[in-house]
Structure formats: structure tokens, C-alpha cells
Amino acid sequence: MSDPTDAPTIAISMHGSLSQITAGEWDACACPEVADGGRAYDPFTTYRWLKAFEDSRSVGAGTGWDPRYMTAEMDGQIIACAPLYAKSHSQGEYIFDHNWAHAWERAGGRYYPKLQIAVPFTPATGRRFLTRPGFEAEGISALVQGAVQVASDNELSSLHITFCTEAEAIAGEQIGLLRRRTQQYHWENRGYADFDAFLADLSSRKRKTIRKERERAQGFGGTIHQFTGDQIQPDHWDAFWAFYQDTGARKWGTPYLTRKFFDIAQERLRDDILLVLAERDGRWVAGAMNVIGRDTLYGRYWGCVEDHPCLHFELCYYQAMDYAIAHGQSRVEAGAQGEHKLARGYLPVYTHSLHWIGDPGFSDAIARYLEAEAEAVGQDIEVLTSYGPFRKDTTEDHQ
């Protein structure tokens, strides 16, 4: 009979900079699939992406995102890691807990700082407990226990794991974390040969509407370009920075990413990026930035310096679908919110997060809230899906 004391010891460590961890150690957990020479399933949790946030000072001192990267080590090898941050606000998360913060502070508590396992400013689903193959159970358990212990020992209000996978959400709930269900709009590639094949799946009225939108957008008086990898040039980022600032100032007040991030993107990330830019009279007037995963295209940022009818839909949604079809990708995730995506073939799907609340009474109240919210979200998804643009039966007109 084995002695329980013979079980390997797992050591949890916190790191204030990714420089304290090698890219090889991190990516062995974050994207082991790249060993076959292909892309990462989730580019955002790779060492190069998280390091770009840090090196550009988009996270760090003064941003409200203070890195506390967590690693779990066994027998001298990192078996798991997580992008953990101490947060002094709830901006840039897209799983909204502002009401929780207000309620706790009205009751005399201190909600911030809190701990967040997430990719900053990125409402894209992916693994948050990054484990080496073969160490999934030990790694996830160690990371959850370690993060909860850090929050408890420092008398922090809460720990949040946002945009995790459904499998992680189920595992976390079994461990004792609170599970939350929210929603986004994703487009699924049903093996379409081209965009017309997608249109053939839609009702006649929706099909005609999208054709008119694309025709109107593409008639804006200029040319639409797709750039990736070495096709992307520094002047493209100069233009895109202007677009990003305009959108960021209107939506968030202050853009999350610094100008230096886009310089680093040109140096280190351009193979992961698809830029869709609209040019008119020799000037870049609008653009959308997408990030390329192995199986998914992630829509991230959009902006413009000229307004043209339907150009936003064309650059952000239809061009992304064109790219996904041409490159055999299974889906396009178009980011947070936006019921206007529904009419364009992006259907509602669940997104998942996990939460630990230190105060038992407050945790019970949030658990009741999450139960009611999950029921409402499920009903919304059912109703919204029924209003989607797809044909309800195969006998509908194909004209």
C-alpha cells in the first residue's frame, strides 16, 4: 500500500513579470499543440501575447492590471500556469461585476483589489488554467487552490476566472467555485465553400439584406485590403492607432492598449494578426483587427476616421467570414455584446466564468443571483436563436 506522503509536492509561485519564466516553460503549458508546427488554438495566452501587454506597459503600474503570473512546479518542472492579475477596478474584463462591487462597498466592505485570471482586455474564450499534457487534474487543482489561498491570505474580496472553457467551468464548479454563464455572438462555419454557400443557408429576406449591405459597403469609393504576416507594414499600424484611439475614447474613455503595443505587434505578433483596412483616395479611412487562432478567427478592434454606410459590418463581420471560409476555420468570435450581429449570422452562445467570494454571506447572495441570471441567459439564447437569419426548413425559397 502506497504512502500518501510519497505523493509529489507541487510548489505554487507568483511572478511579477513573465521575464521570470522562460517562453518555453510557459508555452509548454499554454500551447503544447504548436509542437506540430501549427498555430496555437488560443494565441492570447501564449508567452508572446502576454509579454507584449507587459512590455508595452498596457498592463502594470498605473493600469489597474498588476501582473501576478502563477506557476505550479513539480519535480523541478512547471506543470501549470495561469495569467493572474491583481485588479484595482473592473475595466477591460467584459464579465461585469460592477454591481457586486457597489453592493459590497455599500455594506462596508472593500471589493478592490481583487484577483483576476484572464487575458487583459480580451473577451475571447480559452483555457485559463494552462497545463502540460498529462497534468491536467493536478495542475488545475493546484492553480485553483493556490489562487484562492493567495486571495484568502491577503484578505482580498474575490477571485475571478473569466472567459474560461466550459470544461474548466464544470471542473471549477465541482471544486467549489461559483459558475457564471453569460453570452456572446459567434459565427459557425458549416463547411461553406464560399460566402454564397453561407447565404444559401439564410432566409430569402436576410440573404437579400446582407447582399445589399455588402454592395453598399464595397461601394464606399475605395478599396478593401486584407493584410497578415509580412504584408503588414508599420504605416498600417499608424493608421490603425488612429482608428483604435477614436473607438477607445468613445467606448472606454481611455484606450487600454498603448501605442507601443502596436509596434511590438509588428515585431512579434504580425503572423497572428489579420488587418482589414479600407483605403480611399490614398488614405486609410477604416480598419478592423483580427487575431488568428488554429481553428478560430477572433475579431478584436475596429475604428474609422470617415463614416461610410455599412462599412463597419463589412470590415468586422463579412470580411472575417470570408477569411474563415477561405482558410478552413470553424468559427469567428466577434467580441463582446452586439445584438446587431444576429441578423448577420452570428448566433448567441454561452460564455463561462468562475468566481470565489471570500465572505460566506456575500458568496451565498451572489450564488442566488447567478442561478437566476443563468436561467435568464438561457431563455435569451433560446429566443434570440429563433430570431436568427437562418432558414427554418429546407423548403424555403433559395432565390
Tab-separated table of C-alpha atoms in Angstrom:
chain	number	residue	atom	x	y	z
A	1	MET	CA	0.000	0.000	0.000
A	2	SER	CA	1.468	3.371	-1.057
A	3	ASP	CA	2.212	6.040	1.491
A	4	PRO	CA	0.300	9.336	0.819
A	5	THR	CA	3.384	11.202	1.945
A	6	ASP	CA	5.148	9.841	-1.144
A	7	ALA	CA	2.862	11.945	-3.408
A	8	PRO	CA	4.826	14.572	-5.344
A	9	THR	CA	4.819	18.047	-3.834
A	10	ILE	CA	3.511	20.859	-6.024
A	11	ALA	CA	5.009	24.288	-5.353
A	12	ILE	CA	2.999	27.392	-6.237
A	13	SER	CA	4.893	30.578	-7.165
A	14	MET	CA	3.854	34.110	-8.102
A	15	HIS	CA	5.772	36.189	-10.627
A	16	GLY	CA	5.576	39.944	-11.151
A	17	SER	CA	6.950	39.641	-14.686
A	18	LEU	CA	6.947	36.999	-17.395
A	19	SER	CA	10.682	37.642	-17.630
A	20	GLN	CA	10.940	35.413	-14.546
A	21	ILE	CA	9.612	32.494	-16.625
A	22	THR	CA	11.010	31.267	-19.948
A	23	ALA	CA	8.878	31.255	-23.075
A	24	GLY	CA	9.472	27.522	-23.413
A	25	GLU	CA	8.213	26.794	-19.894
A	26	TRP	CA	5.091	28.932	-20.311
A	27	ASP	CA	4.177	27.773	-23.815
A	28	ALA	CA	4.662	24.104	-22.907
A	29	CYS	CA	1.541	24.662	-20.793
A	30	ALA	CA	-0.229	27.344	-22.840
A	31	CYS	CA	0.085	25.911	-26.349
A	32	PRO	CA	1.666	22.445	-26.449
A	33	GLU	CA	-0.119	21.878	-29.773
A	34	VAL	CA	2.373	24.125	-31.612
A	35	ALA	CA	4.904	21.286	-31.388
A	36	ASP	CA	3.439	20.016	-34.667
A	37	GLY	CA	4.344	23.304	-36.362
A	38	GLY	CA	0.809	24.694	-36.460
A	39	ARG	CA	-0.809	27.668	-34.812
A	40	ALA	CA	-1.833	27.921	-31.186
A	41	TYR	CA	-5.507	27.291	-30.547
A	42	ASP	CA	-5.550	30.375	-28.321
A	43	PRO	CA	-2.939	32.980	-29.329
A	44	PHE	CA	-3.868	35.260	-26.429
A	45	THR	CA	-2.446	33.040	-23.688
A	46	THR	CA	0.871	32.478	-25.447
A	47	TYR	CA	4.006	33.950	-23.913
A	48	ARG	CA	4.471	36.400	-26.807
A	49	TRP	CA	0.985	37.931	-26.408
A	50	LEU	CA	1.026	38.292	-22.643
A	51	LYS	CA	4.601	39.602	-22.779
A	52	ALA	CA	3.535	42.182	-25.396
A	53	PHE	CA	0.915	43.528	-22.974
A	54	GLU	CA	3.565	43.757	-20.288
A	55	ASP	CA	6.418	45.165	-22.411
A	56	SER	CA	4.145	47.831	-23.897
A	57	ARG	CA	3.018	48.840	-20.385
A	58	SER	CA	-0.573	48.163	-21.308
A	59	VAL	CA	-0.559	46.211	-18.037
A	60	GLY	CA	1.500	47.011	-14.970
A	61	ALA	CA	1.931	50.037	-12.747
A	62	GLY	CA	-0.879	52.563	-13.085
A	63	THR	CA	-3.102	50.415	-15.313
A	64	GLY	CA	-5.107	48.550	-12.686
A	65	TRP	CA	-3.757	45.266	-14.092
A	66	ASP	CA	-0.850	44.268	-11.833
A	67	PRO	CA	0.769	41.001	-13.047
A	68	ARG	CA	0.975	38.118	-10.590
A	69	TYR	CA	1.563	35.248	-13.032
A	70	MET	CA	1.119	31.937	-11.225
A	71	THR	CA	3.042	28.728	-11.819
A	72	ALA	CA	2.756	25.239	-10.341
A	73	GLU	CA	6.004	23.261	-10.241
A	74	MET	CA	6.504	19.555	-9.593
A	75	ASP	CA	9.801	17.679	-9.608
A	76	GLY	CA	11.607	20.738	-10.934
A	77	GLN	CA	9.235	21.227	-13.886
A	78	ILE	CA	6.449	23.780	-14.374
A	79	ILE	CA	3.335	21.670	-14.930
A	80	ALA	CA	0.757	24.507	-14.970
A	81	CYS	CA	0.493	28.277	-15.106
A	82	ALA	CA	-2.157	30.990	-15.191
A	83	PRO	CA	-2.279	34.656	-16.269
A	84	LEU	CA	-3.165	36.111	-12.879
A	85	TYR	CA	-3.533	39.840	-12.144
A	86	ALA	CA	-4.327	41.946	-9.102
A	87	LYS	CA	-7.066	44.335	-10.180
A	88	SER	CA	-7.888	47.749	-8.715
A	89	HIS	CA	-11.000	48.188	-10.915
A	90	SER	CA	-13.259	46.103	-13.170
A	91	GLN	CA	-12.414	47.700	-16.508
A	92	GLY	CA	-11.350	45.650	-19.531
A	93	GLU	CA	-12.896	42.397	-18.286
A	94	TYR	CA	-16.242	42.134	-20.166
A	95	ILE	CA	-17.737	39.883	-17.466
A	96	PHE	CA	-19.336	42.618	-15.451
A	97	ASP	CA	-19.171	42.640	-11.651
A	98	HIS	CA	-19.595	46.381	-11.016
A	99	ASN	CA	-22.880	45.770	-9.197
A	100	TRP	CA	-21.179	43.239	-6.941
A	101	ALA	CA	-18.503	45.813	-6.105
A	102	HIS	CA	-21.086	48.504	-5.350
A	103	ALA	CA	-23.128	46.179	-3.158
A	104	TRP	CA	-20.123	45.023	-1.143
A	105	GLU	CA	-18.810	48.545	-0.651
A	106	ARG	CA	-22.264	49.824	0.384
A	107	ALA	CA	-22.215	47.084	3.020
A	108	GLY	CA	-18.923	48.457	4.328
A	109	GLY	CA	-16.583	46.036	2.583
A	110	ARG	CA	-13.597	46.653	0.326
A	111	TYR	CA	-14.026	44.994	-3.078
A	112	TYR	CA	-10.738	46.115	-4.630
A	113	PRO	CA	-8.091	44.889	-5.042
A	114	LYS	CA	-9.323	41.547	-6.301
A	115	LEU	CA	-7.611	38.749	-8.227
A	116	GLN	CA	-8.373	38.013	-11.867
A	117	ILE	CA	-7.256	35.094	-14.034
A	118	ALA	CA	-7.853	36.447	-17.518
A	119	VAL	CA	-6.328	37.763	-20.694
A	120	PRO	CA	-6.447	41.547	-20.283
A	121	PHE	CA	-8.952	43.427	-22.468
A	122	THR	CA	-9.807	40.231	-24.372
A	123	PRO	CA	-13.346	38.779	-24.289
A	124	ALA	CA	-12.299	35.559	-26.045
A	125	THR	CA	-12.895	32.073	-24.676
A	126	GLY	CA	-9.851	29.911	-23.988
A	127	ARG	CA	-8.133	27.849	-21.342
A	128	ARG	CA	-7.247	29.861	-18.249
A	129	PHE	CA	-5.654	27.027	-16.274
A	130	LEU	CA	-2.772	26.243	-18.597
A	131	THR	CA	-1.399	22.747	-18.024
A	132	ARG	CA	1.178	20.492	-19.594
A	133	PRO	CA	-0.431	17.474	-21.295
A	134	GLY	CA	-0.868	14.718	-18.742
A	135	PHE	CA	-1.002	17.074	-15.760
A	136	GLU	CA	-4.488	18.499	-16.239
A	137	ALA	CA	-6.088	17.332	-12.980
A	138	GLU	CA	-3.121	18.122	-10.728
A	139	GLY	CA	-2.418	21.412	-12.479
A	140	ILE	CA	-5.956	22.806	-12.346
A	141	SER	CA	-6.405	21.765	-8.708
A	142	ALA	CA	-3.086	23.329	-7.702
A	143	LEU	CA	-3.764	26.606	-9.509
A	144	VAL	CA	-7.272	26.983	-8.065
A	145	GLN	CA	-6.150	26.162	-4.545
A	146	GLY	CA	-3.131	28.441	-4.870
A	147	ALA	CA	-5.120	31.415	-6.176
A	148	VAL	CA	-7.832	31.021	-3.523
A	149	GLN	CA	-5.165	30.746	-0.812
A	150	VAL	CA	-3.466	33.932	-2.024
A	151	ALA	CA	-6.797	35.792	-2.011
A	152	SER	CA	-7.712	34.478	1.430
A	153	ASP	CA	-4.289	35.092	2.996
A	154	ASN	CA	-4.322	38.687	1.753
A	155	GLU	CA	-7.937	39.237	2.813
A	156	LEU	CA	-8.995	40.061	-0.745
A	157	SER	CA	-12.678	40.128	-1.559
A	158	SER	CA	-12.673	37.774	-4.519
A	159	LEU	CA	-11.056	35.777	-7.297
A	160	HIS	CA	-12.454	35.702	-10.844
A	161	ILE	CA	-11.599	33.440	-13.792
A	162	THR	CA	-13.165	34.941	-16.903
A	163	PHE	CA	-13.824	33.525	-20.387
A	164	CYS	CA	-12.660	30.077	-19.360
A	165	THR	CA	-13.724	26.998	-21.290
A	166	GLU	CA	-16.916	25.144	-20.454
A	167	ALA	CA	-14.856	22.166	-19.282
A	168	GLU	CA	-12.931	24.424	-16.885
A	169	ALA	CA	-16.195	25.956	-15.661
A	170	ILE	CA	-17.578	22.499	-14.863
A	171	ALA	CA	-14.350	21.438	-13.135
A	172	GLY	CA	-14.185	24.673	-11.154
A	173	GLU	CA	-17.773	24.319	-10.016
A	174	GLN	CA	-17.027	20.797	-8.807
A	175	ILE	CA	-14.095	22.161	-6.790
A	176	GLY	CA	-16.411	24.701	-5.166
A	177	LEU	CA	-16.179	27.874	-7.229
A	178	LEU	CA	-19.280	29.766	-8.358
A	179	ARG	CA	-20.054	29.283	-12.048
A	180	ARG	CA	-21.416	32.090	-14.179
A	181	ARG	CA	-22.974	31.870	-17.663
A	182	THR	CA	-23.099	34.869	-19.977
A	183	GLN	CA	-23.358	35.136	-23.749
A	184	GLN	CA	-21.652	36.303	-26.923
A	185	TYR	CA	-22.340	36.051	-30.652
A	186	HIS	CA	-20.250	33.638	-32.733
A	187	TRP	CA	-20.413	32.675	-36.391
A	188	GLU	CA	-20.072	28.990	-37.211
A	189	ASN	CA	-18.560	27.806	-40.477
A	190	ARG	CA	-20.692	24.854	-41.534
A	191	GLY	CA	-18.180	23.725	-44.135
A	192	TYR	CA	-19.093	26.522	-46.545
A	193	ALA	CA	-17.276	26.544	-49.884
A	194	ASP	CA	-17.692	30.300	-50.187
A	195	PHE	CA	-19.759	33.210	-48.882
A	196	ASP	CA	-22.604	32.428	-51.295
A	197	ALA	CA	-22.874	28.971	-49.730
A	198	PHE	CA	-23.368	30.662	-46.357
A	199	LEU	CA	-26.016	32.947	-47.851
A	200	ALA	CA	-27.847	29.899	-49.190
A	201	ASP	CA	-28.442	28.838	-45.564
A	202	LEU	CA	-30.317	32.070	-44.816
A	203	SER	CA	-33.906	33.064	-45.316
A	204	SER	CA	-34.543	34.872	-48.569
A	205	ARG	CA	-35.139	38.222	-46.892
A	206	LYS	CA	-31.977	38.060	-44.763
A	207	ARG	CA	-29.944	36.911	-47.746
A	208	LYS	CA	-31.039	39.896	-49.794
A	209	THR	CA	-30.362	42.286	-46.915
A	210	ILE	CA	-26.782	41.062	-46.491
A	211	ARG	CA	-26.118	41.262	-50.226
A	212	LYS	CA	-27.335	44.847	-50.237
A	213	GLU	CA	-25.203	45.695	-47.193
A	214	ARG	CA	-22.081	44.268	-48.795
A	215	GLU	CA	-22.772	46.035	-52.079
A	216	ARG	CA	-23.330	49.333	-50.300
A	217	ALA	CA	-20.213	48.966	-48.133
A	218	GLN	CA	-17.980	47.958	-51.025
A	219	GLY	CA	-19.219	50.967	-52.961
A	220	PHE	CA	-17.757	53.408	-50.429
A	221	GLY	CA	-15.411	54.835	-53.053
A	222	GLY	CA	-12.247	52.960	-52.220
A	223	THR	CA	-10.657	49.536	-51.818
A	224	ILE	CA	-10.712	46.982	-49.013
A	225	HIS	CA	-7.472	45.128	-48.254
A	226	GLN	CA	-6.614	42.125	-46.087
A	227	PHE	CA	-3.084	42.003	-44.654
A	228	THR	CA	-1.367	39.423	-42.481
A	229	GLY	CA	2.182	38.459	-41.577
A	230	ASP	CA	4.856	40.255	-43.574
A	231	GLN	CA	2.182	42.022	-45.617
A	232	ILE	CA	1.543	44.229	-42.572
A	233	GLN	CA	3.691	47.353	-42.625
A	234	PRO	CA	4.440	49.979	-39.941
A	235	ASP	CA	2.295	52.598	-41.683
A	236	HIS	CA	-0.694	50.287	-41.322
A	237	TRP	CA	-0.268	50.494	-37.553
A	238	ASP	CA	0.000	54.284	-37.702
A	239	ALA	CA	-3.422	54.330	-39.333
A	240	PHE	CA	-4.867	51.695	-37.054
A	241	TRP	CA	-3.722	53.546	-33.945
A	242	ALA	CA	-5.872	56.489	-35.022
A	243	PHE	CA	-8.840	54.149	-35.516
A	244	TYR	CA	-8.260	52.459	-32.157
A	245	GLN	CA	-7.966	55.743	-30.276
A	246	ASP	CA	-11.222	57.012	-31.754
A	247	THR	CA	-13.166	53.887	-30.789
A	248	GLY	CA	-11.479	53.573	-27.395
A	249	ALA	CA	-12.180	57.177	-26.460
A	250	ARG	CA	-15.867	56.730	-27.281
A	251	LYS	CA	-16.350	53.317	-25.622
A	252	TRP	CA	-13.983	53.242	-22.658
A	253	GLY	CA	-12.800	56.830	-22.141
A	254	THR	CA	-9.140	55.801	-22.305
A	255	PRO	CA	-7.854	53.143	-24.719
A	256	TYR	CA	-6.465	50.086	-22.937
A	257	LEU	CA	-3.530	49.426	-25.262
A	258	THR	CA	-0.588	51.803	-25.593
A	259	ARG	CA	0.877	52.908	-28.906
A	260	LYS	CA	3.933	50.772	-28.142
A	261	PHE	CA	1.782	47.649	-28.160
A	262	PHE	CA	1.202	48.037	-31.882
A	263	ASP	CA	4.924	48.468	-32.522
A	264	ILE	CA	5.528	45.233	-30.619
A	265	ALA	CA	2.687	43.605	-32.573
A	266	GLN	CA	4.539	44.464	-35.779
A	267	GLU	CA	7.738	42.899	-34.427
A	268	ARG	CA	6.394	39.768	-32.697
A	269	LEU	CA	2.704	39.196	-33.397
A	270	ARG	CA	2.074	40.022	-37.042
A	271	ASP	CA	1.823	36.355	-38.055
A	272	ASP	CA	-1.113	36.071	-35.624
A	273	ILE	CA	-2.927	39.123	-36.983
A	274	LEU	CA	-5.302	39.827	-39.863
A	275	LEU	CA	-5.761	43.531	-40.593
A	276	VAL	CA	-8.689	44.535	-42.791
A	277	LEU	CA	-8.172	48.102	-43.964
A	278	ALA	CA	-10.275	50.380	-46.154
A	279	GLU	CA	-8.382	52.812	-48.390
A	280	ARG	CA	-9.905	55.807	-50.154
A	281	ASP	CA	-8.008	58.380	-52.235
A	282	GLY	CA	-4.674	57.067	-50.984
A	283	ARG	CA	-5.690	57.310	-47.320
A	284	TRP	CA	-6.579	54.609	-44.802
A	285	VAL	CA	-10.053	55.514	-43.550
A	286	ALA	CA	-11.216	52.492	-41.524
A	287	GLY	CA	-9.950	49.182	-40.267
A	288	ALA	CA	-10.578	46.047	-38.222
A	289	MET	CA	-8.006	43.936	-36.404
A	290	ASN	CA	-8.496	40.188	-36.049
A	291	VAL	CA	-6.355	37.569	-34.309
A	292	ILE	CA	-5.831	34.199	-35.996
A	293	GLY	CA	-6.121	31.018	-33.949
A	294	ARG	CA	-5.719	27.492	-35.219
A	295	ASP	CA	-9.453	26.952	-35.554
A	296	THR	CA	-10.974	30.348	-34.791
A	297	LEU	CA	-10.693	33.926	-36.033
A	298	TYR	CA	-11.102	36.445	-33.222
A	299	GLY	CA	-12.462	39.891	-34.051
A	300	ARG	CA	-10.837	42.399	-31.717
A	301	TYR	CA	-10.770	46.092	-32.662
A	302	TRP	CA	-12.424	48.408	-35.134
A	303	GLY	CA	-12.259	52.107	-35.882
A	304	CYS	CA	-12.584	54.720	-38.593
A	305	VAL	CA	-11.815	58.332	-39.441
A	306	GLU	CA	-14.582	58.545	-42.057
A	307	ASP	CA	-18.152	57.270	-41.771
A	308	HIS	CA	-19.470	55.179	-44.647
A	309	PRO	CA	-22.745	53.207	-44.607
A	310	CYS	CA	-22.364	49.520	-43.701
A	311	LEU	CA	-18.547	49.661	-43.799
A	312	HIS	CA	-18.372	48.558	-40.167
A	313	PHE	CA	-20.379	45.406	-40.942
A	314	GLU	CA	-18.220	44.658	-43.978
A	315	LEU	CA	-14.827	45.077	-42.307
A	316	CYS	CA	-15.688	43.488	-38.963
A	317	TYR	CA	-18.074	40.666	-39.870
A	318	TYR	CA	-18.262	39.787	-43.551
A	319	GLN	CA	-14.546	40.076	-44.292
A	320	ALA	CA	-13.845	37.927	-41.229
A	321	MET	CA	-16.275	35.302	-42.507
A	322	ASP	CA	-14.627	35.409	-45.951
A	323	TYR	CA	-11.239	34.776	-44.340
A	324	ALA	CA	-12.508	31.957	-42.130
A	325	ILE	CA	-14.141	30.200	-45.080
A	326	ALA	CA	-11.047	30.578	-47.275
A	327	HIS	CA	-8.759	29.221	-44.531
A	328	GLY	CA	-10.994	26.448	-43.221
A	329	GLN	CA	-11.581	27.914	-39.785
A	330	SER	CA	-14.567	26.679	-37.817
A	331	ARG	CA	-15.789	29.937	-36.314
A	332	VAL	CA	-15.473	33.669	-35.922
A	333	GLU	CA	-15.763	35.129	-32.428
A	334	ALA	CA	-16.727	38.759	-32.897
A	335	GLY	CA	-16.132	40.016	-29.350
A	336	ALA	CA	-18.452	41.278	-26.666
A	337	GLN	CA	-22.099	42.361	-26.924
A	338	GLY	CA	-23.990	43.373	-30.061
A	339	GLU	CA	-27.425	42.014	-30.956
A	340	HIS	CA	-26.919	43.598	-34.388
A	341	LYS	CA	-24.623	40.612	-35.093
A	342	LEU	CA	-27.621	38.269	-35.005
A	343	ALA	CA	-29.032	39.355	-38.366
A	344	ARG	CA	-25.599	38.776	-39.917
A	345	GLY	CA	-25.336	35.124	-38.973
A	346	TYR	CA	-23.649	35.407	-35.574
A	347	LEU	CA	-25.711	33.365	-33.121
A	348	PRO	CA	-25.750	33.605	-29.306
A	349	VAL	CA	-23.631	31.108	-27.377
A	350	TYR	CA	-22.748	30.669	-23.726
A	351	THR	CA	-19.562	32.104	-22.290
A	352	HIS	CA	-18.280	30.984	-18.908
A	353	SER	CA	-16.537	32.322	-15.823
A	354	LEU	CA	-15.742	31.162	-12.290
A	355	HIS	CA	-15.774	33.167	-9.069
A	356	TRP	CA	-14.641	32.783	-5.482
A	357	ILE	CA	-16.076	35.246	-2.954
A	358	GLY	CA	-14.347	35.412	0.407
A	359	ASP	CA	-17.278	36.391	2.604
A	360	PRO	CA	-19.682	33.427	3.021
A	361	GLY	CA	-22.823	35.573	3.224
A	362	PHE	CA	-21.890	37.623	0.183
A	363	SER	CA	-20.954	34.427	-1.667
A	364	ASP	CA	-24.397	32.946	-0.947
A	365	ALA	CA	-26.112	36.096	-2.239
A	366	ILE	CA	-24.082	36.041	-5.459
A	367	ALA	CA	-24.761	32.324	-5.894
A	368	ARG	CA	-28.520	33.031	-5.830
A	369	TYR	CA	-28.039	35.878	-8.300
A	370	LEU	CA	-26.029	33.664	-10.664
A	371	GLU	CA	-28.713	30.975	-10.585
A	372	ALA	CA	-31.378	33.465	-11.653
A	373	GLU	CA	-29.056	35.058	-14.215
A	374	ALA	CA	-28.230	31.683	-15.793
A	375	GLU	CA	-31.928	30.949	-16.282
A	376	ALA	CA	-32.477	34.356	-17.906
A	377	VAL	CA	-29.449	33.972	-20.176
A	378	GLY	CA	-30.644	30.532	-21.268
A	379	GLN	CA	-34.049	31.935	-22.170
A	380	ASP	CA	-32.440	34.820	-24.067
A	381	ILE	CA	-30.276	32.455	-26.088
A	382	GLU	CA	-33.283	30.301	-26.971
A	383	VAL	CA	-35.365	33.291	-28.081
A	384	LEU	CA	-32.564	35.066	-29.936
A	385	THR	CA	-31.568	31.895	-31.783
A	386	SER	CA	-35.142	31.553	-33.009
A	387	TYR	CA	-34.853	35.057	-34.487
A	388	GLY	CA	-31.631	34.234	-36.317
A	389	PRO	CA	-31.371	34.688	-40.092
A	390	PHE	CA	-31.150	31.005	-40.982
A	391	ARG	CA	-33.864	29.204	-42.929
A	392	LYS	CA	-36.246	27.332	-40.656
A	393	ASP	CA	-36.759	24.485	-43.107
A	394	THR	CA	-35.340	23.253	-46.381
A	395	THR	CA	-38.415	24.156	-48.427
A	396	GLU	CA	-37.887	27.909	-48.091
A	397	ASP	CA	-37.111	29.833	-51.255
A	398	HIS	CA	-33.446	29.657	-52.318
A	399	GLN	CA	-33.596	32.650	-54.644
